[in-house]
Coordinates of C-alpha atoms and ligand atoms in Angstrom, one line a residue:
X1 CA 77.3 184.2 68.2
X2 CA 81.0 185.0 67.9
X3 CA 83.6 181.6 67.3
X4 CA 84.1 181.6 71.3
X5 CA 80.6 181.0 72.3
X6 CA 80.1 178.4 69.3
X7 CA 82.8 176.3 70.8
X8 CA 81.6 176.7 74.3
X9 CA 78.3 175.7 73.7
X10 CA 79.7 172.7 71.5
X11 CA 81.8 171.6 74.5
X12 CA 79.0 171.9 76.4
X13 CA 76.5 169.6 74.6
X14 CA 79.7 166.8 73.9
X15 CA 80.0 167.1 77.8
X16 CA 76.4 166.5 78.2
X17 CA 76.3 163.9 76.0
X18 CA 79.1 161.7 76.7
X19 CA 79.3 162.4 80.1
X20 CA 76.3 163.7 82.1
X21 CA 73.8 160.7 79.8
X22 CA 75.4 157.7 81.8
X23 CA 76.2 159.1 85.3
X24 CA 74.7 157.9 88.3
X25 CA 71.9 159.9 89.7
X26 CA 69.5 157.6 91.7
X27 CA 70.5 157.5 95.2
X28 CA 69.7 154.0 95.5
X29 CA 70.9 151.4 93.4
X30 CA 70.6 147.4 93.1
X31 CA 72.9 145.3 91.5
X32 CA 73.5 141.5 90.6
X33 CA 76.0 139.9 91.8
X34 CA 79.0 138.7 88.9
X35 CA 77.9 141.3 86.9
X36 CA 80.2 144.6 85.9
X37 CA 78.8 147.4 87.6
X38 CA 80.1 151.4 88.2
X39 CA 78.7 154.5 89.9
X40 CA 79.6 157.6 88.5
X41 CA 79.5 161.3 89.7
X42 CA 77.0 163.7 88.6
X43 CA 79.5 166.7 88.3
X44 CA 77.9 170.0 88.2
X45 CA 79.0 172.6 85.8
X46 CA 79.9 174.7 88.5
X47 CA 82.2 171.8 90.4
X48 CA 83.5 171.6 87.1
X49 CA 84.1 175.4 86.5
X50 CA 86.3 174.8 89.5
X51 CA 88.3 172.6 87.2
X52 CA 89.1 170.3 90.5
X53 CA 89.2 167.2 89.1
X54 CA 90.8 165.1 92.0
X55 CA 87.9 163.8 93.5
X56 CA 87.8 160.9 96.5
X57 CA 86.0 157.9 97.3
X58 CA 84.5 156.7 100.5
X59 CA 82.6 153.5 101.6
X60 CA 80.8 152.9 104.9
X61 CA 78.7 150.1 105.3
X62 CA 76.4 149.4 108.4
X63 CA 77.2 151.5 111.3
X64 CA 81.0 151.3 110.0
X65 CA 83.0 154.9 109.4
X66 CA 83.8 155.8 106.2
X67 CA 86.7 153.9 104.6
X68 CA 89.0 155.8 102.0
X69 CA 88.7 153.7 99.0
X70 CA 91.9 153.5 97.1
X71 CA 93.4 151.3 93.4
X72 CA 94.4 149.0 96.3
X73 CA 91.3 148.4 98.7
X74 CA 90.4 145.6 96.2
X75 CA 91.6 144.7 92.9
X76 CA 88.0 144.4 92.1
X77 CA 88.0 147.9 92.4
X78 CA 89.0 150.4 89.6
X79 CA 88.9 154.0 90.7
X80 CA 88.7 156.0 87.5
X81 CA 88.1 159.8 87.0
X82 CA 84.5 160.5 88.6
X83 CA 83.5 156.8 88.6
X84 CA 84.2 154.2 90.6
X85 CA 84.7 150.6 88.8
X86 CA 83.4 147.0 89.9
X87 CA 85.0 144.0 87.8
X88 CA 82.2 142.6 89.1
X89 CA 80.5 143.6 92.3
X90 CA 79.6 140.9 94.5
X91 CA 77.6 140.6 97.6
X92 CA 79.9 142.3 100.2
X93 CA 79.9 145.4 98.2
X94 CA 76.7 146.2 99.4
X95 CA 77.0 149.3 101.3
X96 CA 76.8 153.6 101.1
X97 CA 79.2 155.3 98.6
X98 CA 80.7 159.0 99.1
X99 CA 82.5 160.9 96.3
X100 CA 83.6 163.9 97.4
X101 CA 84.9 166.7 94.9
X102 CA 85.7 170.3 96.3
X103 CA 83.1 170.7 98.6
X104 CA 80.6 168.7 96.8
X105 CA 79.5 165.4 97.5
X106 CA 77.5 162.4 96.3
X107 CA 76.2 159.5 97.5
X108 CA 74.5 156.5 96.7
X109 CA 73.2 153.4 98.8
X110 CA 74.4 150.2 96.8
X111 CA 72.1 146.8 96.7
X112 CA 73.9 143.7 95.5
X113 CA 71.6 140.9 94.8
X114 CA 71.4 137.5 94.4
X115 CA 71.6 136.2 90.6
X116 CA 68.8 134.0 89.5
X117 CA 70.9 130.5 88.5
X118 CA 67.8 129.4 87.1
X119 CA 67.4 132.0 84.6
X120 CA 69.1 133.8 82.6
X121 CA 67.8 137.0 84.1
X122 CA 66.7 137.8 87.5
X123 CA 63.3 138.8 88.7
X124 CA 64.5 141.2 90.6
X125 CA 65.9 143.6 88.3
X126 CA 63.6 143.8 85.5
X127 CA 62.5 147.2 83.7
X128 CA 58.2 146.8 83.0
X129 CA 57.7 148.6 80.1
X130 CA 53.6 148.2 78.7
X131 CA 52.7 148.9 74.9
X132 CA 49.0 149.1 73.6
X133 CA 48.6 146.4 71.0
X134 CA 49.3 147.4 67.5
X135 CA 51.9 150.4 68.5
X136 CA 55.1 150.7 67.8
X137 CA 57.3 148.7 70.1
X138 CA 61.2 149.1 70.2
X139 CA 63.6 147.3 72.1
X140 CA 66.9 148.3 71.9
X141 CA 70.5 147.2 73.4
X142 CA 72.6 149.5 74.3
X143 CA 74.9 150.2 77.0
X144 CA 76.7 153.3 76.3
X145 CA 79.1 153.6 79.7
X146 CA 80.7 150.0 78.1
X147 CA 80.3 150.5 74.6
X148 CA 83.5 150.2 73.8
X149 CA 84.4 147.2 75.8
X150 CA 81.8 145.0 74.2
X151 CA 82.7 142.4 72.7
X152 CA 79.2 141.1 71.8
X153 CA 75.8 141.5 72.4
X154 CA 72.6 139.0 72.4
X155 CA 68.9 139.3 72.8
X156 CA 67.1 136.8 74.4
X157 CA 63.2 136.8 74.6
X158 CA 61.9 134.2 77.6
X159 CA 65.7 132.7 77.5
X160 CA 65.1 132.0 73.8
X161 CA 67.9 133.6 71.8
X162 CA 66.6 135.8 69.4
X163 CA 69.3 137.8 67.5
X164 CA 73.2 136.8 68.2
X165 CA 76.2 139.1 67.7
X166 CA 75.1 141.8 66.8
X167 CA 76.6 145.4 67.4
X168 CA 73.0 146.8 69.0
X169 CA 70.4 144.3 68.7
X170 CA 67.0 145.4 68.1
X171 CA 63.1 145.0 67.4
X172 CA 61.5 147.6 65.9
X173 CA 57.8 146.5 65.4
X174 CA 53.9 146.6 65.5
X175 CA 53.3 145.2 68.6
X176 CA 51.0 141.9 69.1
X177 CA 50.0 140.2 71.7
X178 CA 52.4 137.2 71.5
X179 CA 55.6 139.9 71.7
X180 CA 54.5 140.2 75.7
X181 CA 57.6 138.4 77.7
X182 CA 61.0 138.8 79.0
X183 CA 63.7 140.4 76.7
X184 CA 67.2 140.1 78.0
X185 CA 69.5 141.9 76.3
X186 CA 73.7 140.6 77.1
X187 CA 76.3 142.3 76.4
X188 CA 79.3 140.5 76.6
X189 CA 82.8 142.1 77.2
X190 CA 86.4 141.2 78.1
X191 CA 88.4 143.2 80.9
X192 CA 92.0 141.7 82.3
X193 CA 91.7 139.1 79.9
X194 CA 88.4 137.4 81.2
X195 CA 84.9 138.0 80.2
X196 CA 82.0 139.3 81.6
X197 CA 78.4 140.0 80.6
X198 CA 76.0 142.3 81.8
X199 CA 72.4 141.7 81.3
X200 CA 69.2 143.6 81.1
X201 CA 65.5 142.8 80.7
X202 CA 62.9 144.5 80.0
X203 CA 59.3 142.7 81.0
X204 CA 57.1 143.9 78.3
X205 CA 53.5 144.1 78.4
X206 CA 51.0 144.0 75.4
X207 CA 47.6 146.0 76.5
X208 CA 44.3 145.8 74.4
X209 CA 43.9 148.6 72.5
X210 CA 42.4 151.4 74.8
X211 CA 40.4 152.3 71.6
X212 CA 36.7 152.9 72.7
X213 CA 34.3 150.9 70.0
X214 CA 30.8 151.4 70.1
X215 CA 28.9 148.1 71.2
X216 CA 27.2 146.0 68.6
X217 CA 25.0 142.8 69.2
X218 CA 25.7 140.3 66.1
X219 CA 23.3 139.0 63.4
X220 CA 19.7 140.1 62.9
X221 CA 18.2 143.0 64.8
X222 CA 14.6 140.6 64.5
X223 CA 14.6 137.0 65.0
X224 CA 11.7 134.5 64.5
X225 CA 12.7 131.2 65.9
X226 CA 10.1 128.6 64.8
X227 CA 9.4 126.2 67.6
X228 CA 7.2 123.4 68.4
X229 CA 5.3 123.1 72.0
X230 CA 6.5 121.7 74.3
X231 CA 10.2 121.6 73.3
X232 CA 13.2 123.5 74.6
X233 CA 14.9 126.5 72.8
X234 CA 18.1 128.3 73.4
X235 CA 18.5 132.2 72.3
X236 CA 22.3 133.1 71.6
X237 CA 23.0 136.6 71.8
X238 CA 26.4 137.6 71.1
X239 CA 27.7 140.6 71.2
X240 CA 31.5 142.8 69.9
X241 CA 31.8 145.3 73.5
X242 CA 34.0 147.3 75.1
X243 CA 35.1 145.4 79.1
X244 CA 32.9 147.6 81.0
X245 CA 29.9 147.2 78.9
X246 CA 26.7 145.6 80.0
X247 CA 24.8 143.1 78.2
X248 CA 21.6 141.6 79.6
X249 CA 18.1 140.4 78.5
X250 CA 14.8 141.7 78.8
X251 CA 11.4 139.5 79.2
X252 CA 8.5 139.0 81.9
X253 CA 10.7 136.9 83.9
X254 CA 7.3 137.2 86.6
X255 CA 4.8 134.9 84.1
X256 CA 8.2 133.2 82.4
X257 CA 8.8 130.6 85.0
X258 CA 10.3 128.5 82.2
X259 CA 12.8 130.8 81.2
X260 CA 16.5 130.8 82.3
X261 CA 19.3 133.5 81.3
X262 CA 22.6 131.4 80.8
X263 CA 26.2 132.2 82.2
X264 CA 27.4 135.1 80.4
X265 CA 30.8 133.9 78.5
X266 CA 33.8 136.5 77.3
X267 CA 36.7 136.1 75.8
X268 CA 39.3 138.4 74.4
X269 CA 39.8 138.8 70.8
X270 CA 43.0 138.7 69.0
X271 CA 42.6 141.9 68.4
X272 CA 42.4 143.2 71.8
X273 CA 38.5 143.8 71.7
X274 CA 35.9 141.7 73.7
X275 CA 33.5 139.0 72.4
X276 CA 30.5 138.5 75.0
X277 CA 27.8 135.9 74.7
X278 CA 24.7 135.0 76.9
X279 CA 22.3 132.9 76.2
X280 CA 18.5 132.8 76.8
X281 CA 17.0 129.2 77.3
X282 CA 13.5 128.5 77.4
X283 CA 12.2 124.9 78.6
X284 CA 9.5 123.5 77.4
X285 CA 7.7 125.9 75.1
X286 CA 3.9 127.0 75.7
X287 CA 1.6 129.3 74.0
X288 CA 2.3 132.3 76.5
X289 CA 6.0 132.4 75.1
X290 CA 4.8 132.9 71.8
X291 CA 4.9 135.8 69.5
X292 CA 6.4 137.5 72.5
X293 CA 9.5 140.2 72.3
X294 CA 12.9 138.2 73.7
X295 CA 14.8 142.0 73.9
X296 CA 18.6 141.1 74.6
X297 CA 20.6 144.4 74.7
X298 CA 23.9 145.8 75.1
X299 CA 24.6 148.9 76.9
X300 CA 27.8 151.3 76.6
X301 CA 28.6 154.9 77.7
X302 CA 28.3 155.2 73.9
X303 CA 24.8 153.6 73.4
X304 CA 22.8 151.1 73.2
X305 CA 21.8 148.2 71.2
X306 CA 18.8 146.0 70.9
X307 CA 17.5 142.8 69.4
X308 CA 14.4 140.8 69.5
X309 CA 13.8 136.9 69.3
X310 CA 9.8 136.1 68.5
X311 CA 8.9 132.5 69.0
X312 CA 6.2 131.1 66.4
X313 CA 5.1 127.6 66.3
X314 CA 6.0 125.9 63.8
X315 CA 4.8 125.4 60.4
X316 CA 3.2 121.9 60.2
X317 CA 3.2 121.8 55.9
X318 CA 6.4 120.2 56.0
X319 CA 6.3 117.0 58.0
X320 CA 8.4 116.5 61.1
X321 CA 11.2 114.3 61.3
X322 CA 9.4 111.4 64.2
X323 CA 5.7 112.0 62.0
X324 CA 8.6 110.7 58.4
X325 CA 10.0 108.3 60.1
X326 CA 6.7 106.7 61.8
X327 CA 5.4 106.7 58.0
X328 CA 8.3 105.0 56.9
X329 CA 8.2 102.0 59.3
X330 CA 4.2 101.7 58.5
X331 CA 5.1 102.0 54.8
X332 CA 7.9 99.3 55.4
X333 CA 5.7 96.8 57.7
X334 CA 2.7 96.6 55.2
X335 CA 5.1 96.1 52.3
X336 CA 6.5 92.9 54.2
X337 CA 2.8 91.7 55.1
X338 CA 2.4 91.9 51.4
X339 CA 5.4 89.7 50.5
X340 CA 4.2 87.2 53.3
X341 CA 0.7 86.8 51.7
X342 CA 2.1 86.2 48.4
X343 CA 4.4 83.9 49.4
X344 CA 1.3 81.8 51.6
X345 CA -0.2 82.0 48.4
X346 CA 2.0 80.8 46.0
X347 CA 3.2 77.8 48.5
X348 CA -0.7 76.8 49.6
X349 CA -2.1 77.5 46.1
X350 CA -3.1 73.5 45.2
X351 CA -5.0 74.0 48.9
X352 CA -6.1 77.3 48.1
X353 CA -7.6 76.4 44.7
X354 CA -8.9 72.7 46.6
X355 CA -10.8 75.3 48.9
X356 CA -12.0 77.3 46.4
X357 CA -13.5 74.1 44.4
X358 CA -14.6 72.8 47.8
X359 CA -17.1 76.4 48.0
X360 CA -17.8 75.9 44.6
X361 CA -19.2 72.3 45.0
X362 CA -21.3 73.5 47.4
X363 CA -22.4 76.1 45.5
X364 CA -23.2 73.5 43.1
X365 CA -24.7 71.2 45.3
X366 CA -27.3 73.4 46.0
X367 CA -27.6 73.9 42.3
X368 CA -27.6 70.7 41.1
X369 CA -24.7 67.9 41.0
X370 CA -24.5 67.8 37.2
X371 CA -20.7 68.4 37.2
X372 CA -19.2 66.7 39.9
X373 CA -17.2 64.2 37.8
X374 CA -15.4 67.1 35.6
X375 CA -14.3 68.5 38.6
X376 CA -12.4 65.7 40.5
X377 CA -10.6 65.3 36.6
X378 CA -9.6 68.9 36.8
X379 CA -8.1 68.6 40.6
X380 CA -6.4 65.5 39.7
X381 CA -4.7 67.6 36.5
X382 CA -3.9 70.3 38.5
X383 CA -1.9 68.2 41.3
X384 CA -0.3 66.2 38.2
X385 CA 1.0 69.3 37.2
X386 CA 2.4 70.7 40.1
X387 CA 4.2 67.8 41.2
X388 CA 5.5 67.4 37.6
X389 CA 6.5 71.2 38.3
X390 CA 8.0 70.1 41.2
X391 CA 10.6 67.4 40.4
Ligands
LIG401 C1 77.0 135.6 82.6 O1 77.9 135.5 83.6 C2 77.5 134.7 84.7 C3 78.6 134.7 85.7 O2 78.9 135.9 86.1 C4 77.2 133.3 84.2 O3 76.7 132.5 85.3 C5 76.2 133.3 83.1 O4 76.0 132.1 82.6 C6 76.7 134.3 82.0 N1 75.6 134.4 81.0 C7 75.7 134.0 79.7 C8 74.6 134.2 78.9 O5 76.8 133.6 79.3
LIG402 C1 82.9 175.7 98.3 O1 84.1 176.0 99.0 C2 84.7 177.2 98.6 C3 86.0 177.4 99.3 O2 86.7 176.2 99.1 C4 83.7 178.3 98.9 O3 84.2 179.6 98.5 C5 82.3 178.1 98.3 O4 81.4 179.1 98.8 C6 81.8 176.8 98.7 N1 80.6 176.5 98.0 C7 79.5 176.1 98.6 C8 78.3 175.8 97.7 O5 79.5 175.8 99.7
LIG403 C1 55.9 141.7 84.4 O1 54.8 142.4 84.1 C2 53.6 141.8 84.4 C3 52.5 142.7 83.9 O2 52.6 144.0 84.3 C4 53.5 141.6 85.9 O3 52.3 140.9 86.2 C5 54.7 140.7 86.3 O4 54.7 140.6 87.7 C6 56.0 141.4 85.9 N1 57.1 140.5 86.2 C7 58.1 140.8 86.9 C8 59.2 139.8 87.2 O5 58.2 141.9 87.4
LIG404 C1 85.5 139.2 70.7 O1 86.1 138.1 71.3 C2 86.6 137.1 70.5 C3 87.2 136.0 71.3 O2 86.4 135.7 72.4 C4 87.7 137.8 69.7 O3 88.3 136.9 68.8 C5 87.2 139.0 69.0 O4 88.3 139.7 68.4 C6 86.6 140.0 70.0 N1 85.9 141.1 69.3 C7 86.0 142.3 69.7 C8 85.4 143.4 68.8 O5 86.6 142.6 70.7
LIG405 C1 26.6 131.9 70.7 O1 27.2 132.3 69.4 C2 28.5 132.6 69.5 C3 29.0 133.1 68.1 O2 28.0 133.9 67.5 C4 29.3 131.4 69.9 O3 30.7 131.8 70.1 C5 28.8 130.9 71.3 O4 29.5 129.7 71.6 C6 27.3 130.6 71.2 N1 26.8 130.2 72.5 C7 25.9 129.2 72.7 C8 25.5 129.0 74.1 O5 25.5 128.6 71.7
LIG406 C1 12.9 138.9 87.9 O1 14.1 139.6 87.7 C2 14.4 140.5 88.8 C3 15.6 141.3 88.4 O2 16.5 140.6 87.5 C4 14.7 139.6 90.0 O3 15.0 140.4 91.1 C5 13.4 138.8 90.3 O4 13.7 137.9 91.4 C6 13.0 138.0 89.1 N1 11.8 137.2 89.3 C7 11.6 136.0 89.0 C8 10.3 135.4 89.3 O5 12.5 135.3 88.5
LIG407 C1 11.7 144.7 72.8 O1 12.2 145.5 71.7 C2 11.1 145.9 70.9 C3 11.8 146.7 69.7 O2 13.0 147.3 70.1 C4 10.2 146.8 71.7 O3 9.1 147.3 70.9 C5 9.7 146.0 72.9 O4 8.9 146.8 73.7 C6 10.8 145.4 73.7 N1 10.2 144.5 74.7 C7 10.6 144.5 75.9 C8 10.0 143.5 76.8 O5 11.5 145.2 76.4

């Protein structure tokens, strides 16, 4: 490659670069209203080999002709070489654009819509861009046709400002879920001494990751679930899935008249993965449901995955909670009946004793009456004593 061809190619690629990158190529183009906006001819190399470089601009809009455009059709207008300038566009620029160079020509249909007063962005021209959780996410402001008119740019996520002032704001991260929403970048930039901004969002959307797990039903592979007849029991099978993966119970639902599945229930994890649980509820327990295979499975392109629940009755050695708490109240009752008797006792004891004499004389009585006089003395004693006692 001789010195020649170097600088040709060089030329070549600056042209590319700094030219050809922000041109105008879609034929149809929306705009928003108040914003700065330009279309710009994609020149050929050939047109360009032609080295004609005065070029023309035409407007029709409707079923109108086309209109020369000139520096003086509006001075809103600023006809530069190859593009053609808005400062800004508004509504009644709406309309077909011609530029005509040699015998080449280019045109472009022109939208101008409403801007959303609301917002800081509007709906309408948003770029959807969707990252997969956990990949890299970049969002970048640039606007290389005005780069050198920009004063200042801001990013915005959701109308929140993010980063201020900077020369290119950026994020450059792992993306998470809570990075989904609206960025806006704004660049801000001064022409004929007033300012303008120009803004562009991007809506981004965070997917799960598309990563393929294979399906696994949590805790135990075999469960025994002690029960008592007669009772209800609920079996929770939860399991960590992919979205289109299956997970369903298995039992004699033909004998099981008292079983019911539950409403299965799935969220999505923070991680992007799915969390599924179902539950199997059994209504008052009998012996057929016993020592009897609950399956509850998960199925998955990838595989499968089983686990069992076995109901057994319940071990009677340690004493169930109504059986405690019955033997407590008994316990409790006799105690008091206790403290009562006592208490009749101690109060009634003169009586009691009186009572007990009053047997005993007629014990005596039919023994003999020998006695009788040391007994009143010993009844009198005792009373003496008790109301002595007493006061
Ligand atoms: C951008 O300019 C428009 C008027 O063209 C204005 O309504 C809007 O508030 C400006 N945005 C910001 C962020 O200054
Ligand atoms: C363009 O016009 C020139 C004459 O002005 C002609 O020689 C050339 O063939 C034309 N090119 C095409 C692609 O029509
Ligand atoms: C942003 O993207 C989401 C998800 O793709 C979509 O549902 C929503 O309609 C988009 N918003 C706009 C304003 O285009
Ligand atoms: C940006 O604008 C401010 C005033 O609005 C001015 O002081 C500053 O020099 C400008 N910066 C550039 C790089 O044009
Ligand atoms: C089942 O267990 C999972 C956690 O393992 C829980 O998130 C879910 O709420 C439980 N469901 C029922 C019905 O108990
Ligand atoms: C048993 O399950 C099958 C399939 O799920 C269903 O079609 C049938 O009606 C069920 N029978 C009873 C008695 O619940
Ligand atoms: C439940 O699973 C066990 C072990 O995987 C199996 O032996 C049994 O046949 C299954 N029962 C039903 C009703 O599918």
């Amino acid at each position: 490659m001789n010195c020649r061809e170097l600088t040709l190619t060089l030329w070549v690629l600056i042209f590319v670069s700094t030219t050809e990158s922000s041109c105008t190529s879609r034929p149809h183009i929306t705009a928003v209203e108040g914003e700065p906006f330009y279309l710009k001819y994609c020149s050929s190399s050939h047109a360009h080999a032609i080295e004609a470089n005065t070029g023309r601009w035409q407007k029709s809009s409707g079923s109108q002709k086309r209109v020369e455009l000139n520096p003086s059709s509006s001075p809103r207008l600023c006809l530069q070489d190859h593009a053609l300038e808005f400062w800004p566009v508004e509504l009644n620029d709406m309309g077909s654009y011609f530029f005509q160079m040699g015998n080449h020509t280019q045109e472009w249909n022109l939208n101008v819509i409403r801007r959303n007063k609301h917002s800081c962005f509007t709906e309408k021209q948003v770029t959807s861009k969707a990252v997969r959780v956990k990949k890299f996410l970049q969002i970048t402001c640039e606007n290389s046709y005005y780069q050198k008119l920009v004063n200042s740019t801001s990013l915005y996520k959701n109308c929140k400002k993010l980063l201020e002032n900077k020369e290119n704001p950026m994020i450059k991260k792992n993306a998470e879920f809570e990075d989904q929403g609206y960025y806006s970048c704004v660049h801000f930039l001064h022409h004929d001494g007033k300012l303008f901004n120009i803004t562009k969002t991007f809506n981004i959307t965070v997917l799960g990751d598309s990563g393929y797990i294979v399906p696994v039903l949590l805790g135990s592979k075999l469960n025994h679930v002690a029960v008592e007849l007669g009772k209800d029991v609920s079996l929770n099978c939860s399991a960590l899935l992919n979205q289109k993966d299956i997970l369903y119970w298995m039992y004699d639902n033909g004998s099981d008249l008292n079983v019911h599945e539950e409403k299965e229930i799935r969220i999505m994890t923070s991680e992007g993965r799915w969390h599924a649980s179902k539950a199997l509820r059994i209504e008052n327990v009998a012996e057929h449901n016993l020592n009897f295979a609950y399956n509850c499975t998960v199925t998955s392109t990838g595989g499968t995955d089983t686990k069992s629940f076995i109901l057994v009755r319940k071990a009677m050695a340690d004493i169930p909670g109504h059986i405690f708490t019955r033997g407590m109240i008994i316990a409790v009752l006799a105690l008091v009946a206790v403290v009562c008797l006592v208490t009749v006792c101690v109060i009634y004891r003169v009586d009691l004793v009186l009572f007990y004499r009053h047997l005993m004389r007629r014990d005596e009585t039919l023994t003999g009456n020998t006695r009788n006089s040391g007994i009143s003395y010993l009844t009198l004693s005792v009373r003496n004593q008790i109301n002595r006692h007493k006061s």
